[in-house]
PDB file of C-alpha atoms in Angstrom:
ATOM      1  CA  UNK T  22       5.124 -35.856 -49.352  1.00  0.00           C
ATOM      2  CA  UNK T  23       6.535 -34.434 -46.450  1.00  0.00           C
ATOM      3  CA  UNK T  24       4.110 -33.401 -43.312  1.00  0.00           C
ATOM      4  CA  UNK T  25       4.082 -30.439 -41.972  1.00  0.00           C
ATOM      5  CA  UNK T  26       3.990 -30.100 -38.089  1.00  0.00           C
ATOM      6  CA  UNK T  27       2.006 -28.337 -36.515  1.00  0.00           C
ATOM      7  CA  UNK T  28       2.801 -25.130 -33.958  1.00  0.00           C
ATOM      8  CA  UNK T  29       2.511 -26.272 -30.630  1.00  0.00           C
ATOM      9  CA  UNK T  30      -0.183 -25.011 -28.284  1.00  0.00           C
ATOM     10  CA  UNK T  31       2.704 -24.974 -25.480  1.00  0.00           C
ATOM     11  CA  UNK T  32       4.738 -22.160 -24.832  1.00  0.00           C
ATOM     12  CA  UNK T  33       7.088 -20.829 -22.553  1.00  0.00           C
ATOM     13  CA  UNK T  34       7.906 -16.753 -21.948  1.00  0.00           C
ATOM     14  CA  UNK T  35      10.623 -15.545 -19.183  1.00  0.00           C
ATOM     15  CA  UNK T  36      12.023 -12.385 -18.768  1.00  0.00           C
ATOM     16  CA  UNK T  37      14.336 -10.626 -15.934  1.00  0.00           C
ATOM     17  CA  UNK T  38      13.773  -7.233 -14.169  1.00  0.00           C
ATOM     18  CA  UNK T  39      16.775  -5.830 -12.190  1.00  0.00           C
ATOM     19  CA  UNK T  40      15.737  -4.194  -9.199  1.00  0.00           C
ATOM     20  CA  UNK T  41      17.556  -2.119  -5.971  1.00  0.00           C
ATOM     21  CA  UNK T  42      15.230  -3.730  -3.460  1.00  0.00           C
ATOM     22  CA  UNK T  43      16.556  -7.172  -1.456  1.00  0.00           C
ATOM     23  CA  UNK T  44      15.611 -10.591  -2.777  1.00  0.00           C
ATOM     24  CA  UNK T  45      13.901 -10.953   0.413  1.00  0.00           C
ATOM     25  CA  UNK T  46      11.807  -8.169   0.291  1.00  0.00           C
ATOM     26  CA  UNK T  47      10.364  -8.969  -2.993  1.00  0.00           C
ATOM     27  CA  UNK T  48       9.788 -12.362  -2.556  1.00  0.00           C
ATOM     28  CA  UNK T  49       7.386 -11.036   1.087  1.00  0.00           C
ATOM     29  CA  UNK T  50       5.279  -8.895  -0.951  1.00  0.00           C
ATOM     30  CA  UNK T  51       4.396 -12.059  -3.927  1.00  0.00           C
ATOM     31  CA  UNK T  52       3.929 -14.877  -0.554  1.00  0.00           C
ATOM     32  CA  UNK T  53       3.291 -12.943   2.487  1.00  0.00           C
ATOM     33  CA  UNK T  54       1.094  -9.135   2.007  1.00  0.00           C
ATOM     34  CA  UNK T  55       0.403  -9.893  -2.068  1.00  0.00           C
ATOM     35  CA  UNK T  56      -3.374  -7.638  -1.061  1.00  0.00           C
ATOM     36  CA  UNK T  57      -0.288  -4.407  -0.529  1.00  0.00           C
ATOM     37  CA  UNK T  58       0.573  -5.159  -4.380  1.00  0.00           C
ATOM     38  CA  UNK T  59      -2.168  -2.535  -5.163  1.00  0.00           C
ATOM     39  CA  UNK T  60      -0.237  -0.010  -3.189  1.00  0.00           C
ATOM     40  CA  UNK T  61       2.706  -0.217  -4.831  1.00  0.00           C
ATOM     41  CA  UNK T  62       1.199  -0.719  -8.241  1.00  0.00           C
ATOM     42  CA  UNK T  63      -2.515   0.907  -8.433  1.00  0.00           C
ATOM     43  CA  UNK T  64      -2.361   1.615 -12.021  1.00  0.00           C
ATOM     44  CA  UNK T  65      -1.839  -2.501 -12.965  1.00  0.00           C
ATOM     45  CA  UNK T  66      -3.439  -4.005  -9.658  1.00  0.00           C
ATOM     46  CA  UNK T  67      -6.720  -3.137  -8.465  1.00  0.00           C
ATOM     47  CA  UNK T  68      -6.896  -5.776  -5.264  1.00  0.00           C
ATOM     48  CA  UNK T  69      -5.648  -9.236  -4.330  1.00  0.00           C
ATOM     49  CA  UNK T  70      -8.010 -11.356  -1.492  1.00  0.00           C
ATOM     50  CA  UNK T  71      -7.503 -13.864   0.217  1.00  0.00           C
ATOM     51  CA  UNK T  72     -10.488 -16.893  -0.677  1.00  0.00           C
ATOM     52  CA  UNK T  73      -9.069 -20.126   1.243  1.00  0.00           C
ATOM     53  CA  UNK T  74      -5.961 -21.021   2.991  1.00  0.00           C
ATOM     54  CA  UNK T  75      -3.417 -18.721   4.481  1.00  0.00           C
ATOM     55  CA  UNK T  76      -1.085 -16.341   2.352  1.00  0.00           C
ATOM     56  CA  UNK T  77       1.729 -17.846   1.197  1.00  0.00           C
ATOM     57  CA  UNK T  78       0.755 -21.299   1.610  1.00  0.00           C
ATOM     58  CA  UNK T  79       0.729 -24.035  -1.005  1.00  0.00           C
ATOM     59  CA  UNK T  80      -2.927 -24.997  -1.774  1.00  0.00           C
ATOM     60  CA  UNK T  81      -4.370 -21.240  -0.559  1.00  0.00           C
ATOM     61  CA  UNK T  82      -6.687 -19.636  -3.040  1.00  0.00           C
ATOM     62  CA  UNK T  83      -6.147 -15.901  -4.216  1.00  0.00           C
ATOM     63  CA  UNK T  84      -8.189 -13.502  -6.019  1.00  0.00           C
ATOM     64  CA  UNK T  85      -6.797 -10.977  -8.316  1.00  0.00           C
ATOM     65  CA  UNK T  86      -8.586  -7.438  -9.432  1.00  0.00           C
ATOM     66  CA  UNK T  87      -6.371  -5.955 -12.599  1.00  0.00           C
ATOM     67  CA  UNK T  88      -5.892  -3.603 -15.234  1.00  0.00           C
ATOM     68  CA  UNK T  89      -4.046  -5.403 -18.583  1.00  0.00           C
ATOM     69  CA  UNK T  90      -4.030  -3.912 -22.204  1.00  0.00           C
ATOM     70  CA  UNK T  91      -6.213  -0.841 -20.390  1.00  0.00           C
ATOM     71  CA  UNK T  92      -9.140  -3.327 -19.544  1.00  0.00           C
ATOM     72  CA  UNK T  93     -10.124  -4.601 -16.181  1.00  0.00           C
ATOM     73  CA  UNK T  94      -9.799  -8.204 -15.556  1.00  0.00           C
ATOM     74  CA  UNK T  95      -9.391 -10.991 -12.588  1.00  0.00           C
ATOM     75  CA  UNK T  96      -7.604 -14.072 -12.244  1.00  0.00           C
ATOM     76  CA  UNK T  97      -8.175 -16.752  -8.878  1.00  0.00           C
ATOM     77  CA  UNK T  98      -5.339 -18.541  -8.931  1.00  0.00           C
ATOM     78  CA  UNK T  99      -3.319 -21.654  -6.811  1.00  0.00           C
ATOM     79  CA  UNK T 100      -0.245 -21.203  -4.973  1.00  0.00           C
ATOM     80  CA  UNK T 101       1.352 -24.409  -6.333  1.00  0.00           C
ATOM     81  CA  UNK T 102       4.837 -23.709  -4.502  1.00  0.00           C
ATOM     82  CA  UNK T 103       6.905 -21.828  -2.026  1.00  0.00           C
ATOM     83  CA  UNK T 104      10.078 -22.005  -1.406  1.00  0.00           C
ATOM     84  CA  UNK T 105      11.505 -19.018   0.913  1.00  0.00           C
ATOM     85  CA  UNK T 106      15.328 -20.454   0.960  1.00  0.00           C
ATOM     86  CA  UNK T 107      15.240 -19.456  -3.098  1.00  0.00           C
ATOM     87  CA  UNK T 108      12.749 -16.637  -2.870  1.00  0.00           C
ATOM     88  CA  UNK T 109      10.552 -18.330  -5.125  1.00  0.00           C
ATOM     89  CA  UNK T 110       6.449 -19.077  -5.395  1.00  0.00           C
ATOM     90  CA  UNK T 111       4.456 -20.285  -8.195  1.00  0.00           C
ATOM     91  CA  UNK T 112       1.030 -19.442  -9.035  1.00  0.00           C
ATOM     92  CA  UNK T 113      -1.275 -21.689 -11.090  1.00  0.00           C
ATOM     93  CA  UNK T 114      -4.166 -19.225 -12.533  1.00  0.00           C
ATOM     94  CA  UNK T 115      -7.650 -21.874 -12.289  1.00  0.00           C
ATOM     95  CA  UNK T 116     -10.817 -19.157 -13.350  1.00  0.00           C
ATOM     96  CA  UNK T 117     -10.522 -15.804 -15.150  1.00  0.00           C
ATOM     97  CA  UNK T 118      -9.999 -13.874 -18.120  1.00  0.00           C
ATOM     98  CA  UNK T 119      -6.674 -15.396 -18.606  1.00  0.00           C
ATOM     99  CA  UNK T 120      -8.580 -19.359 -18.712  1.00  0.00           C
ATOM    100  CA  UNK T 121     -10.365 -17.595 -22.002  1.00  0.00           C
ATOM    101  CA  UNK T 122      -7.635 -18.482 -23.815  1.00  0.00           C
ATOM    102  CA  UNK T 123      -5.632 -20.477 -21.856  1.00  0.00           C
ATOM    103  CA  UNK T 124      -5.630 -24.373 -21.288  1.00  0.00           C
ATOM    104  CA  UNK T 125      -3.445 -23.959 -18.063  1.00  0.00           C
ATOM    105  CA  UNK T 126      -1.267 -21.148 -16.820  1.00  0.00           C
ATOM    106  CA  UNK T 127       1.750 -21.147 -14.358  1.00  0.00           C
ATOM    107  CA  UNK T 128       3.442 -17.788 -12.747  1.00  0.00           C
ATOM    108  CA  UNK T 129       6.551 -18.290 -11.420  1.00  0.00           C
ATOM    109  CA  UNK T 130       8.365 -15.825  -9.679  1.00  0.00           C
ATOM    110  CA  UNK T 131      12.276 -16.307  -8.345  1.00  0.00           C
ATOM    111  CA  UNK T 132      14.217 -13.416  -6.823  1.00  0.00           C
ATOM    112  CA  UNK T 133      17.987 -13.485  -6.578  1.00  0.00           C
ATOM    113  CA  UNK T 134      20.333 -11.059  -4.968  1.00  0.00           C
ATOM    114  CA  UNK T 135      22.865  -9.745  -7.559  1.00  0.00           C
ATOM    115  CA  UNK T 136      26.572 -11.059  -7.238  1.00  0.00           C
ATOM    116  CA  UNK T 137      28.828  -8.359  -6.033  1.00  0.00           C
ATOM    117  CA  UNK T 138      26.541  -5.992  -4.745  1.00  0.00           C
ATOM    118  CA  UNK T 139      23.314  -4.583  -3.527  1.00  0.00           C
ATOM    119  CA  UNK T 140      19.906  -5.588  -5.074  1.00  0.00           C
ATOM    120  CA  UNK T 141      18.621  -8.493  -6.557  1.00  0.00           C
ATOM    121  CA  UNK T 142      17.225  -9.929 -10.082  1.00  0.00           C
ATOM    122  CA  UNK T 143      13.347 -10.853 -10.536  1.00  0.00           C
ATOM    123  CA  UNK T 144      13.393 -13.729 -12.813  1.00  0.00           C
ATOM    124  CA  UNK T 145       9.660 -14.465 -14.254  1.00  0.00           C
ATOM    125  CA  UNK T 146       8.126 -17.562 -15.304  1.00  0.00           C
ATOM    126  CA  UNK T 147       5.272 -17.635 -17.844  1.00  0.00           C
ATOM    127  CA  UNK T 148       4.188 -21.877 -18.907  1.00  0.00           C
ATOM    128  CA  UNK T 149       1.044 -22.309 -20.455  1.00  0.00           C
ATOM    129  CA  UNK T 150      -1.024 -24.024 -22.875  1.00  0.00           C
ATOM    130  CA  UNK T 151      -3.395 -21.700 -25.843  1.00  0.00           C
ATOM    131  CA  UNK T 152      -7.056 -23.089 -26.516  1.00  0.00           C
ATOM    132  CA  UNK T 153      -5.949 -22.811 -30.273  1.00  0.00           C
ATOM    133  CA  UNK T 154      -3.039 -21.465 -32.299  1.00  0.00           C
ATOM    134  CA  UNK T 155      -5.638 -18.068 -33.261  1.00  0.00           C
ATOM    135  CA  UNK T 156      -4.037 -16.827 -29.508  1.00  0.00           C
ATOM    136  CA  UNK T 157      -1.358 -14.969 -29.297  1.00  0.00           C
ATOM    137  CA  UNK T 158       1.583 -15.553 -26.845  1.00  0.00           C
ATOM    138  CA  UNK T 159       1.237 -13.519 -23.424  1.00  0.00           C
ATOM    139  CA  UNK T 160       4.130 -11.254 -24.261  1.00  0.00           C
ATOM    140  CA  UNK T 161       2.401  -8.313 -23.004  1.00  0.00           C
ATOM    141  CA  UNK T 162       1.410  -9.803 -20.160  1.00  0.00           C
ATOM    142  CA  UNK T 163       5.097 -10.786 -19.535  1.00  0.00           C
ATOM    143  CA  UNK T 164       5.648  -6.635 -20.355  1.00  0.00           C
ATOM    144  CA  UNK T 165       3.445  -6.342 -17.581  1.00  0.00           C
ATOM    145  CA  UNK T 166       4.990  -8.046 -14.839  1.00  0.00           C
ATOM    146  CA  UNK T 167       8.273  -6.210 -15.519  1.00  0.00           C
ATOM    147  CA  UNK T 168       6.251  -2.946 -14.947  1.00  0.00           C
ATOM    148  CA  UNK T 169       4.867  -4.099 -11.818  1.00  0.00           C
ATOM    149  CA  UNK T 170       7.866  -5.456 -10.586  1.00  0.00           C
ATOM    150  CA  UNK T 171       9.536  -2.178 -10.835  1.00  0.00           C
ATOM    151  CA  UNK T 172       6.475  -0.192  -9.259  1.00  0.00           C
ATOM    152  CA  UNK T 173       7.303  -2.700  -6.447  1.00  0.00           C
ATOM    153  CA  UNK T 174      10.502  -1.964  -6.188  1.00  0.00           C
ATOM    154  CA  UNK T 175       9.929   1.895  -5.605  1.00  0.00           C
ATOM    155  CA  UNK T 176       7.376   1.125  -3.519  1.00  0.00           C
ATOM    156  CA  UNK T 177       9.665  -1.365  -1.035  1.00  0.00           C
ATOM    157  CA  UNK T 178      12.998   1.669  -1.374  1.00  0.00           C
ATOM    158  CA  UNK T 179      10.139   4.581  -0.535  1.00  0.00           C
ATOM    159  CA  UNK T 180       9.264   2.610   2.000  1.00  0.00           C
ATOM    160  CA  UNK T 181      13.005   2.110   3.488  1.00  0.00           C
ATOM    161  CA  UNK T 182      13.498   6.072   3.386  1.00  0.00           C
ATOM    162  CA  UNK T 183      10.597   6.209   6.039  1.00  0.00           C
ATOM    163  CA  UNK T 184      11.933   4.032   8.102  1.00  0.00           C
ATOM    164  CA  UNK T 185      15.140   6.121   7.401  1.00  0.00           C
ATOM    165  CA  UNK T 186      13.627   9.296   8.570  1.00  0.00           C
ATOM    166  CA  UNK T 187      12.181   7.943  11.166  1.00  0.00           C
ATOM    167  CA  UNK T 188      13.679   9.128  14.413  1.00  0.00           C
ATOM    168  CA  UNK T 189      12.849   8.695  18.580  1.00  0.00           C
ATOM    169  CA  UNK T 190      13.486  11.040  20.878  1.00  0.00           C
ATOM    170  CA  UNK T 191      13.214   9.950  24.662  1.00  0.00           C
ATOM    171  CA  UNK T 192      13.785  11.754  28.417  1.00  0.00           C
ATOM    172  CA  UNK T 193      13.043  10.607  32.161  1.00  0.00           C
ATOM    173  CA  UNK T 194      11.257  13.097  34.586  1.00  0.00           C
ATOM    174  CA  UNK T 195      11.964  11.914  38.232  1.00  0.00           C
ATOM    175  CA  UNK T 196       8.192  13.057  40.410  1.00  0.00           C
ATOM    176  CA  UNK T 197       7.623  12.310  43.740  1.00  0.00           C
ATOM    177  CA  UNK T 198       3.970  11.099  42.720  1.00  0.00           C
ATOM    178  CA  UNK T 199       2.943   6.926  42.086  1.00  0.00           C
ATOM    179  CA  UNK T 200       3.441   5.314  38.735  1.00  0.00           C
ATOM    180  CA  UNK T 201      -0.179   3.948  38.770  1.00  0.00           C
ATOM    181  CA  UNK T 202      -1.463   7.503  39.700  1.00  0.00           C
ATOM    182  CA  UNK T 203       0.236   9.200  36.823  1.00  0.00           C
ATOM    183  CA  UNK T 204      -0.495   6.580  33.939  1.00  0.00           C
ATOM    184  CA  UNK T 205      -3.951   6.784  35.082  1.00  0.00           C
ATOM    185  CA  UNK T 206      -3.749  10.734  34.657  1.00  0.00           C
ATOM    186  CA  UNK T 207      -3.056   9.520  30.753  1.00  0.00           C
ATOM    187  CA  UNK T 208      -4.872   6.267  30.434  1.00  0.00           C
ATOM    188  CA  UNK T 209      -7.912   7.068  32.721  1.00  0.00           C
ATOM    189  CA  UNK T 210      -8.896  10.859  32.594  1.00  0.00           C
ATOM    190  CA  UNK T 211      -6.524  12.641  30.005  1.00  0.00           C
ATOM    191  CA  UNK T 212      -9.548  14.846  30.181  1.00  0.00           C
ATOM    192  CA  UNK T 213      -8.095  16.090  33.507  1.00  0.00           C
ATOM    193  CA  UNK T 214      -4.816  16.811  32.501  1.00  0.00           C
ATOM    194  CA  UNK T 215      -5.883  20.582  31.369  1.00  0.00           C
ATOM    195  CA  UNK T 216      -7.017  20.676  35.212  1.00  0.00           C
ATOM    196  CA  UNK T 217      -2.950  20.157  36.578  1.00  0.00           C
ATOM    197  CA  UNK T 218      -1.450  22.062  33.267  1.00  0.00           C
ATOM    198  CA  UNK T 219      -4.165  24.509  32.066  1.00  0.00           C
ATOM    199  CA  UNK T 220      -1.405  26.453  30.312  1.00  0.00           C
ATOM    200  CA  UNK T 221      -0.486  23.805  28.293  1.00  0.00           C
ATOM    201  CA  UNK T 222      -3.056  21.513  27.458  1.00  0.00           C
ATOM    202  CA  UNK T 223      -6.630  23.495  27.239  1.00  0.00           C
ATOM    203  CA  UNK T 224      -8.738  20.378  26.988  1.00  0.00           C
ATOM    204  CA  UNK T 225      -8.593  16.172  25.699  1.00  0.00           C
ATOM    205  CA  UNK T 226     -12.172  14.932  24.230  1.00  0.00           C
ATOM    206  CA  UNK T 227     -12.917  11.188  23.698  1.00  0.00           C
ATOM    207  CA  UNK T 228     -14.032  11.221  20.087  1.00  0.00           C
ATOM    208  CA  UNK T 229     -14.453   7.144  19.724  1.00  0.00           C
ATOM    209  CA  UNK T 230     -14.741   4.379  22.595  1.00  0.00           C
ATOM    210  CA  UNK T 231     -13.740   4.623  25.808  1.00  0.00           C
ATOM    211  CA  UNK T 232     -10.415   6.262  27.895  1.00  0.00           C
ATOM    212  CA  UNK T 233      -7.436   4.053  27.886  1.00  0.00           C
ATOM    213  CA  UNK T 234      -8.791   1.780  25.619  1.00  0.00           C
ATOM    214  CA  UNK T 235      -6.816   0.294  22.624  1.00  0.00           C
ATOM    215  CA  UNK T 236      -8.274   2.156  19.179  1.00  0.00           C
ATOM    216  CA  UNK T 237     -10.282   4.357  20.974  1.00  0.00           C
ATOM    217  CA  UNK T 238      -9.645   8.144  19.274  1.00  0.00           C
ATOM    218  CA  UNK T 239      -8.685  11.064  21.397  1.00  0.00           C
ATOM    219  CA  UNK T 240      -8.816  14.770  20.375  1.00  0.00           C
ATOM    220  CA  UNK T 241      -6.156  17.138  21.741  1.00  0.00           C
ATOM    221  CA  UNK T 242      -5.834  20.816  22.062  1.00  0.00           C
ATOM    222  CA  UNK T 243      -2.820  22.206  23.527  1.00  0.00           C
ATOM    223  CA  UNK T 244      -0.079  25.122  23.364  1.00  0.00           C
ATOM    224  CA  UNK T 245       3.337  24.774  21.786  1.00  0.00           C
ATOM    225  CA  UNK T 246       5.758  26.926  20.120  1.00  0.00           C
ATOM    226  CA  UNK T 247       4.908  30.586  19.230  1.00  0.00           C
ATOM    227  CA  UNK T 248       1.942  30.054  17.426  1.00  0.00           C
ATOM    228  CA  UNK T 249      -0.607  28.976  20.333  1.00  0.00           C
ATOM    229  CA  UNK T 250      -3.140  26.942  20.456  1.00  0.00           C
ATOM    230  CA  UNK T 251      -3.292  23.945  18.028  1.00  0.00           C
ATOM    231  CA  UNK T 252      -4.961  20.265  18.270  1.00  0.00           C
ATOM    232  CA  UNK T 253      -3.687  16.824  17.489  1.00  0.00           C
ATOM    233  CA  UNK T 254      -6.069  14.164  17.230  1.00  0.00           C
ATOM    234  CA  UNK T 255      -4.627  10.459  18.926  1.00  0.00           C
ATOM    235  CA  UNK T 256      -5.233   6.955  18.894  1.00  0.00           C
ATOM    236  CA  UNK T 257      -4.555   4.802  22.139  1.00  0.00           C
TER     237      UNK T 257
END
């Protein structure tokens, strides 16, 4: 009588997500800001925290808030590698929803820029072992990593076109006064400055801290263009 063989418990799931965003770039926002994910995908990922270690470090301990099959869930999870040269890190997930029905769980994430041209491929990882053969395979999970991968991805080009459209604009005014005694006009007592150029500048309150400190908040009323008076509200 022949036997029949059971379904293994084990199971592997991979999938690929082409994006326009460098390999690099990618591979910062998984190891080195993974608490920005939520930024760039609010709709999947609620938060991610940082519990022990560093981020990005092999043996750190992260915390993840998120939103799978439309219910909220968490996952604390093990960076078990990091390798920058390949753009790669691997997760191990240790307490959550996901250990419900999970022996073990490994995320591994690779990035590698496309041949011949700009971008790069995200290849995922999924290993794990099922508590019984009732569970299904994490195929939508797998579904969605691809969608926050490409969230990501608009995030990191939006993000680009800033810096893009981000311009300086710079002059030199020669005056006969000190350097210390006109920073201090700014840093000091920008509450003066009205005083020397009253049609200008009509008046600078300290709304938080102290003058010429670093993230104290200034408040700004002053004259430009044709439309008069308008306020601006600055942070030293």
């Amino acid at each position: 009588m022949a036997k029949t063989e059971a379904p293994s418990l084990v199971g592997k799931l991979e999938t690929e997500v082409e994006i326009k965003a460098s390999a690099g770039q990618f591979h910062h926002m998984f190891a080195g800001k993974p608490h920005h994910v939520s930024k760039a995908s609010p709709g999947n990922i609620q938060s991610c925290d940082l519990h022990e270690g560093d981020w990005g470090t092999v043996g750190s301990i992260v915390f993840w808030n998120y939103v799978h099959d439309g219910e909220a869930k968490v996952a604390k999870e093990r960076i078990e590698a990091v390798e920058p040269e390949k753009n790669l890190i691997t997760f191990r997930v240790i307490e959550g929803d996901l250990m419900k029905e999970y022996k073990s769980f490994l995320i591994t994430i690779q990035v590698t820029p496309k041949h011949g041209g700009p971008g790069s491929i995200v290849h995922w990882h999924l290993e794990y072992e099922k508590i019984s053969d009732e569970v299904a395979h994490p195929e939508t999970l797998l579904q969605f990593c691809v969608e926050v991968s490409q969230e990501i991805d608009e995030h990191l080009l939006s993000e680009e076109e800033e810096v893009k459209t981000t311009e300086t604009l710079e002059t030199e005014v020669e005056i006969k006064a000190s350097a210390e005694k006109f920073h201090h006009m700014f840093a000091g007592k920008p509450h003066h400055v009205s005083k020397a150029t009253p049609g200008n500048i009509q008046s600078c309150d300290l709304h938080e801290g102290d003058w010429g400190t670093v993230g104290s908040i200034v408040f700004w009323n002053y004259v430009h263009g044709k439309w008069g008076g308008k306020g601006g509200k600055g942070e030293d």
